């Protein structure tokens, strides 16, 4: 009888664990110790930080959205549970697949990629009234030329 209880408990725990897809939460950046997983630079400009929460619960941090996208282009996203970028207006974490993006070679970002994230297309459009740029969707970023862009 005891073994039946253990089996039921284990099956219940496994079932609950399988249903917890939304458990991939971002963590705060530690400026003292966090290093970009692509370029190995310290993540000191936390307003531009990105991170990927892997399905095995490991978290990779990046100093720039371009570094996160380089990781995805090199490794795919099969092992990523969720990925996050900071909102340019509020610095809240946004899921990279839900954010709206604006690109300009004139925007400053830590690795000079020039892509900023916004919580909505409306906020991105509002930003572009003062700072011209191009709207980008997440799927466009997957094939975007992420080479470092020189400022003129």
Rosetta silent file (secondary structure, phi, psi, omega in degrees, C-alpha in Angstrom):
SEQUENCE: XXXXXXXXXXXXXXXXXXXXXXXXXXXXXXXXXXXXXXXXXXXXXXXXXXXXXXXXXXXXXXXXXXXXXXXXXXXXXXXXXXXXXXXXXXXXXXXXXXXXXXXXXXXXXXXXXXXXXXXXXXXXXXXXXXXXXXXXXXXXXXXXXXXXXXXX
SCORE:     score description
SCORE:     0.000 S_00000001
   1 L     0.000  -39.138  179.266    0.000    0.000    0.000 S_00000001
   2 H   -63.521  -38.834 -179.064    2.859    2.380    0.804 S_00000001
   3 H   -66.718  -33.358  176.866    4.433    1.803   -2.597 S_00000001
   4 H   -64.314  -40.721  177.817    1.113    2.659   -4.299 S_00000001
   5 H   -62.624  -41.212  178.642    1.031    5.975   -2.406 S_00000001
   6 H   -65.642  -40.250  178.539    4.591    6.738   -3.553 S_00000001
   7 H   -63.399  -45.180  178.698    3.736    5.915   -7.152 S_00000001
   8 H   -61.872  -42.883  178.796    0.683    8.188   -7.022 S_00000001
   9 H   -62.280  -46.262 -179.805    2.770   10.960   -5.444 S_00000001
  10 H   -64.170  -42.748  177.671    5.515   10.649   -8.061 S_00000001
  11 H   -63.641  -40.195  178.433    3.031   10.590  -10.961 S_00000001
  12 H   -63.224  -44.174  179.499    1.280   13.657   -9.512 S_00000001
  13 H   -64.665  -41.507  179.076    4.562   15.557   -9.171 S_00000001
  14 H   -63.063  -42.841  179.795    5.590   14.617  -12.719 S_00000001
  15 H   -63.182  -45.115  178.717    2.196   15.733  -14.071 S_00000001
  16 H   -64.097  -40.324  178.145    2.389   19.074  -12.273 S_00000001
  17 H   -64.196  -37.287 -179.613    5.944   19.615  -13.488 S_00000001
  18 H   -70.199  -22.714 -178.304    4.947   18.906  -17.089 S_00000001
  19 L   -91.446    3.669 -172.871    2.195   21.536  -16.867 S_00000001
  20 L  -101.971   51.125  179.672    4.462   24.352  -15.681 S_00000001
  21 H   -60.300  -32.506 -175.077    5.575   25.782  -19.053 S_00000001
  22 H   -81.349   15.322 -175.380    5.252   29.356  -17.772 S_00000001
  23 H   -84.057    3.379 -177.282    7.914   28.902  -15.079 S_00000001
  24 L   -87.215   91.094 -176.079   10.679   30.509  -17.136 S_00000001
  25 L  -105.953  145.548  176.401   11.069   33.840  -15.354 S_00000001
  26 L   -73.029  159.115  174.883   13.845   36.420  -15.842 S_00000001
  27 L  -118.450  165.229  177.969   16.148   37.285  -12.979 S_00000001
  28 L   -71.413  149.648  178.566   17.772   40.562  -12.074 S_00000001
  29 L   -82.807  137.197  175.483   21.134   41.345  -13.617 S_00000001
  30 L  -104.585  104.968 -177.215   24.132   41.471  -11.290 S_00000001
  31 L   -62.067  -23.744 -178.300   26.444   44.166  -12.673 S_00000001
  32 L   -75.850  -32.270 -171.621   29.305   42.898  -10.527 S_00000001
  33 L  -124.585  -21.484 -175.447   29.387   39.352  -11.874 S_00000001
  34 L   -73.177  135.461 -179.345   27.232   38.922  -14.997 S_00000001
  35 E  -129.060  138.954 -179.832   29.094   38.509  -18.278 S_00000001
  36 L   -61.091  132.692 -178.336   27.557   38.300  -21.750 S_00000001
  37 L   -70.634  -13.210  179.115   27.340   34.715  -22.970 S_00000001
  38 L  -104.204  -54.367 -171.730   28.387   35.751  -26.494 S_00000001
  39 L  -100.352   -5.611  179.203   30.916   38.587  -26.303 S_00000001
  40 L    64.388   17.612  175.156   32.161   38.070  -22.702 S_00000001
  41 L   -83.019  149.360  174.651   31.698   41.762  -21.867 S_00000001
  42 E   -63.363  142.661  179.049   30.463   42.708  -18.409 S_00000001
  43 L   -90.945   83.180 -176.375   26.746   43.441  -18.355 S_00000001
  44 L   -99.631  -25.675  177.241   26.986   46.934  -16.898 S_00000001
  45 L   -95.181   78.219 -172.505   24.278   48.732  -18.920 S_00000001
  46 H   -62.362  -20.985  178.610   21.385   46.785  -17.440 S_00000001
  47 H   -64.359  -18.364 -178.363   18.828   48.902  -19.322 S_00000001
  48 H  -111.560    3.594 -174.176   19.892   47.060  -22.503 S_00000001
  49 L   -66.124  155.594  174.845   20.372   43.589  -20.994 S_00000001
  50 E  -137.039  163.358  176.038   18.779   40.444  -22.363 S_00000001
  51 E  -156.686  153.458  175.365   18.567   36.906  -21.070 S_00000001
  52 E  -121.046  127.058  175.712   17.514   33.428  -22.082 S_00000001
  53 E   -98.806  113.123 -177.151   16.044   31.039  -19.539 S_00000001
  54 E   -77.923  158.201 -179.218   16.859   27.553  -20.761 S_00000001
  55 L   -62.732  -22.110  176.895   14.511   24.617  -20.308 S_00000001
  56 L   -87.761    9.311  177.806   17.027   23.077  -17.893 S_00000001
  57 L    81.528   -3.605  172.882   16.654   26.264  -15.729 S_00000001
  58 L   -66.482  150.001  177.502   20.081   27.688  -16.629 S_00000001
  59 E  -122.553  127.463  174.861   20.035   31.407  -17.402 S_00000001
  60 E  -104.892  133.423  178.821   22.245   33.002  -20.024 S_00000001
  61 E  -109.793  154.734 -177.695   22.685   36.776  -19.870 S_00000001
  62 E  -139.175  146.548 -179.038   23.585   39.131  -22.701 S_00000001
  63 L   -87.019   -7.700 -175.530   24.662   42.763  -22.717 S_00000001
  64 L  -155.750  146.346  176.870   22.744   43.607  -25.907 S_00000001
  65 H   -54.900  -37.424  179.637   19.772   42.221  -27.815 S_00000001
  66 H   -59.902  -35.161  177.600   22.098   41.563  -30.754 S_00000001
  67 H   -68.994  -41.313  175.550   24.141   39.149  -28.630 S_00000001
  68 H   -59.404  -46.100 -178.698   20.994   37.243  -27.608 S_00000001
  69 H   -66.164  -34.456  175.639   19.947   37.017  -31.254 S_00000001
  70 H   -62.863  -41.016  176.945   23.455   35.839  -32.227 S_00000001
  71 H   -59.851  -47.224 -179.189   23.092   33.069  -29.643 S_00000001
  72 H   -63.570  -41.911  179.250   19.718   32.059  -31.108 S_00000001
  73 H   -63.770  -36.426 -178.373   21.092   32.147  -34.670 S_00000001
  74 H   -79.310  -34.310 -170.549   24.066   29.957  -33.659 S_00000001
  75 H  -116.567   -7.463 -172.991   22.236   27.508  -31.374 S_00000001
  76 L    75.626  178.664 -178.856   18.566   27.656  -32.304 S_00000001
  77 L  -118.743   14.979 -178.141   15.875   28.209  -29.722 S_00000001
  78 L   -62.537  -32.844 -178.481   14.855   24.612  -28.976 S_00000001
  79 L   -89.808   -4.400 -177.969   16.529   24.675  -25.550 S_00000001
  80 E   -88.988  123.354  174.741   15.172   28.131  -24.629 S_00000001
  81 E   -76.971  -41.704  177.467   12.117   28.164  -22.386 S_00000001
  82 E  -162.320  152.421  176.961   11.768   31.947  -22.692 S_00000001
  83 E  -130.381  146.637 -173.259   13.948   34.918  -23.630 S_00000001
  84 E  -133.141  151.367  175.698   13.681   38.463  -22.338 S_00000001
  85 E  -137.477  154.358  178.880   14.803   41.975  -23.249 S_00000001
  86 E   -80.940  136.735  173.903   14.439   45.249  -21.359 S_00000001
  87 E   -68.484  132.519 -177.173   11.745   47.682  -22.457 S_00000001
  88 L   -64.957  -27.297 -179.034   13.403   50.927  -23.630 S_00000001
  89 L   -88.595  -44.275 -171.600   10.863   53.070  -21.764 S_00000001
  90 L  -110.561  -10.340 -172.170   10.297   51.264  -18.488 S_00000001
  91 L    56.958   18.147  172.285   13.236   48.789  -18.331 S_00000001
  92 L   -73.612  153.651  177.729   10.727   46.067  -17.410 S_00000001
  93 E   -73.598  132.558  175.957   11.463   42.609  -18.799 S_00000001
  94 E  -119.399  142.681  171.927    9.606   41.793  -22.023 S_00000001
  95 E   -67.601  129.335 -174.936    9.341   38.428  -23.709 S_00000001
  96 L   -60.050  -28.695 -179.071   11.380   38.852  -26.908 S_00000001
  97 L   -76.570  -19.136 -177.684    8.645   37.258  -29.011 S_00000001
  98 L   -99.459  -16.599 -174.841    6.032   39.768  -27.788 S_00000001
  99 L   -74.967  160.369  170.161    8.064   42.994  -27.957 S_00000001
 100 E  -106.898  145.994 -172.632    8.092   45.557  -30.764 S_00000001
 101 E  -124.824  150.313  174.274   11.485   46.730  -32.007 S_00000001
 102 E  -130.492  131.910  179.323   12.984   49.842  -33.532 S_00000001
 103 E  -117.308  139.250  166.868   16.325   49.853  -35.320 S_00000001
 104 L  -154.039  138.582  176.730   18.601   52.720  -36.267 S_00000001
 105 L   -64.537  -15.257 -179.414   22.326   52.698  -36.833 S_00000001
 106 L   -90.578   -8.357  177.725   22.307   55.912  -34.776 S_00000001
 107 L   -77.088  137.352  175.909   20.842   54.349  -31.604 S_00000001
 108 L   -87.388  130.634  167.951   23.395   53.587  -28.912 S_00000001
 109 L  -138.775  160.543 -172.722   23.366   50.099  -27.433 S_00000001
 110 L   -52.624  -37.521  179.883   26.247   48.396  -25.580 S_00000001
 111 L  -107.390   14.722  173.927   27.466   46.435  -28.621 S_00000001
 112 L    66.816   28.519  177.264   26.335   49.047  -31.154 S_00000001
 113 L   -80.017  -26.576  173.613   23.569   46.898  -32.689 S_00000001
 114 L    73.304   26.620  178.071   21.091   49.790  -32.494 S_00000001
 115 E  -116.363  126.965  179.528   17.899   47.828  -31.783 S_00000001
 116 E  -113.287  149.005 -179.297   15.582   48.909  -28.957 S_00000001
 117 E  -108.587  145.248  179.031   12.603   46.985  -27.556 S_00000001
 118 E  -135.712  152.086 -177.872    9.194   48.365  -26.649 S_00000001
 119 L   -66.859  -25.302 -177.819    6.159   46.840  -24.967 S_00000001
 120 L  -148.922  161.942  176.179    3.915   47.758  -27.931 S_00000001
 121 H   -64.567  -32.278  179.419    3.992   48.941  -31.530 S_00000001
 122 H   -65.247  -42.888  178.651    2.336   52.173  -30.349 S_00000001
 123 H   -68.012  -35.591  176.556    5.201   52.934  -27.945 S_00000001
 124 H   -64.367  -43.779  178.884    7.740   52.118  -30.655 S_00000001
 125 H   -64.302  -39.575  177.763    5.970   54.482  -33.077 S_00000001
 126 H   -61.875  -43.009  178.470    5.846   57.190  -30.403 S_00000001
 127 H   -60.795  -39.673 -176.971    9.597   56.837  -29.844 S_00000001
 128 H   -71.171  -12.959  175.370   10.238   57.171  -33.577 S_00000001
 129 H   -65.361  -32.456  179.948    8.506   60.576  -33.646 S_00000001
 130 H  -102.147  -28.167 -178.184   11.579   61.977  -31.879 S_00000001
 131 L  -128.681   94.606 -176.660   14.193   59.407  -32.907 S_00000001
 132 L   -56.748  144.988  178.553   13.678   58.130  -36.486 S_00000001
 133 L  -169.706 -171.969  179.443   14.174   54.428  -37.048 S_00000001
 134 E  -115.760  133.656  175.004   12.701   51.292  -38.612 S_00000001
 135 E   -72.288  137.146  176.586   10.076   49.068  -36.973 S_00000001
 136 E  -131.740  142.374  172.959   11.169   45.422  -36.706 S_00000001
 137 L   -97.822  162.431 -179.906    9.227   42.329  -35.630 S_00000001
 138 H   -55.978  -45.227 -178.272   10.801   39.434  -33.744 S_00000001
 139 H   -62.689  -28.641  175.850   10.672   37.173  -36.803 S_00000001
 140 H   -71.601  -31.847  179.619   12.590   39.824  -38.770 S_00000001
 141 H   -67.545  -24.289  179.880   15.298   39.887  -36.101 S_00000001
 142 L   -66.419  -25.276  179.465   15.947   36.185  -36.700 S_00000001
 143 L  -117.566    7.602 -179.363   17.315   37.020  -40.167 S_00000001
 144 L   -66.082  146.210  176.170   18.507   40.569  -39.451 S_00000001
 145 L   -76.304   97.172 -174.323   22.130   41.407  -40.295 S_00000001
 146 L   -86.140   16.352  174.641   23.417   41.567  -36.715 S_00000001
 147 L   -60.876  150.342 -179.737   26.911   42.698  -37.617 S_00000001
 148 L   -63.587  130.719 -176.651   28.123   45.591  -35.495 S_00000001
 149 L   -99.427  130.237  179.712   27.029   48.796  -37.184 S_00000001
 150 L   -77.440  140.602  172.859   29.381   51.767  -37.307 S_00000001
 151 L   -85.115  141.318  179.757   28.137   55.174  -36.242 S_00000001
 152 L   -89.826    0.000    0.000   28.827   57.919  -38.728 S_00000001
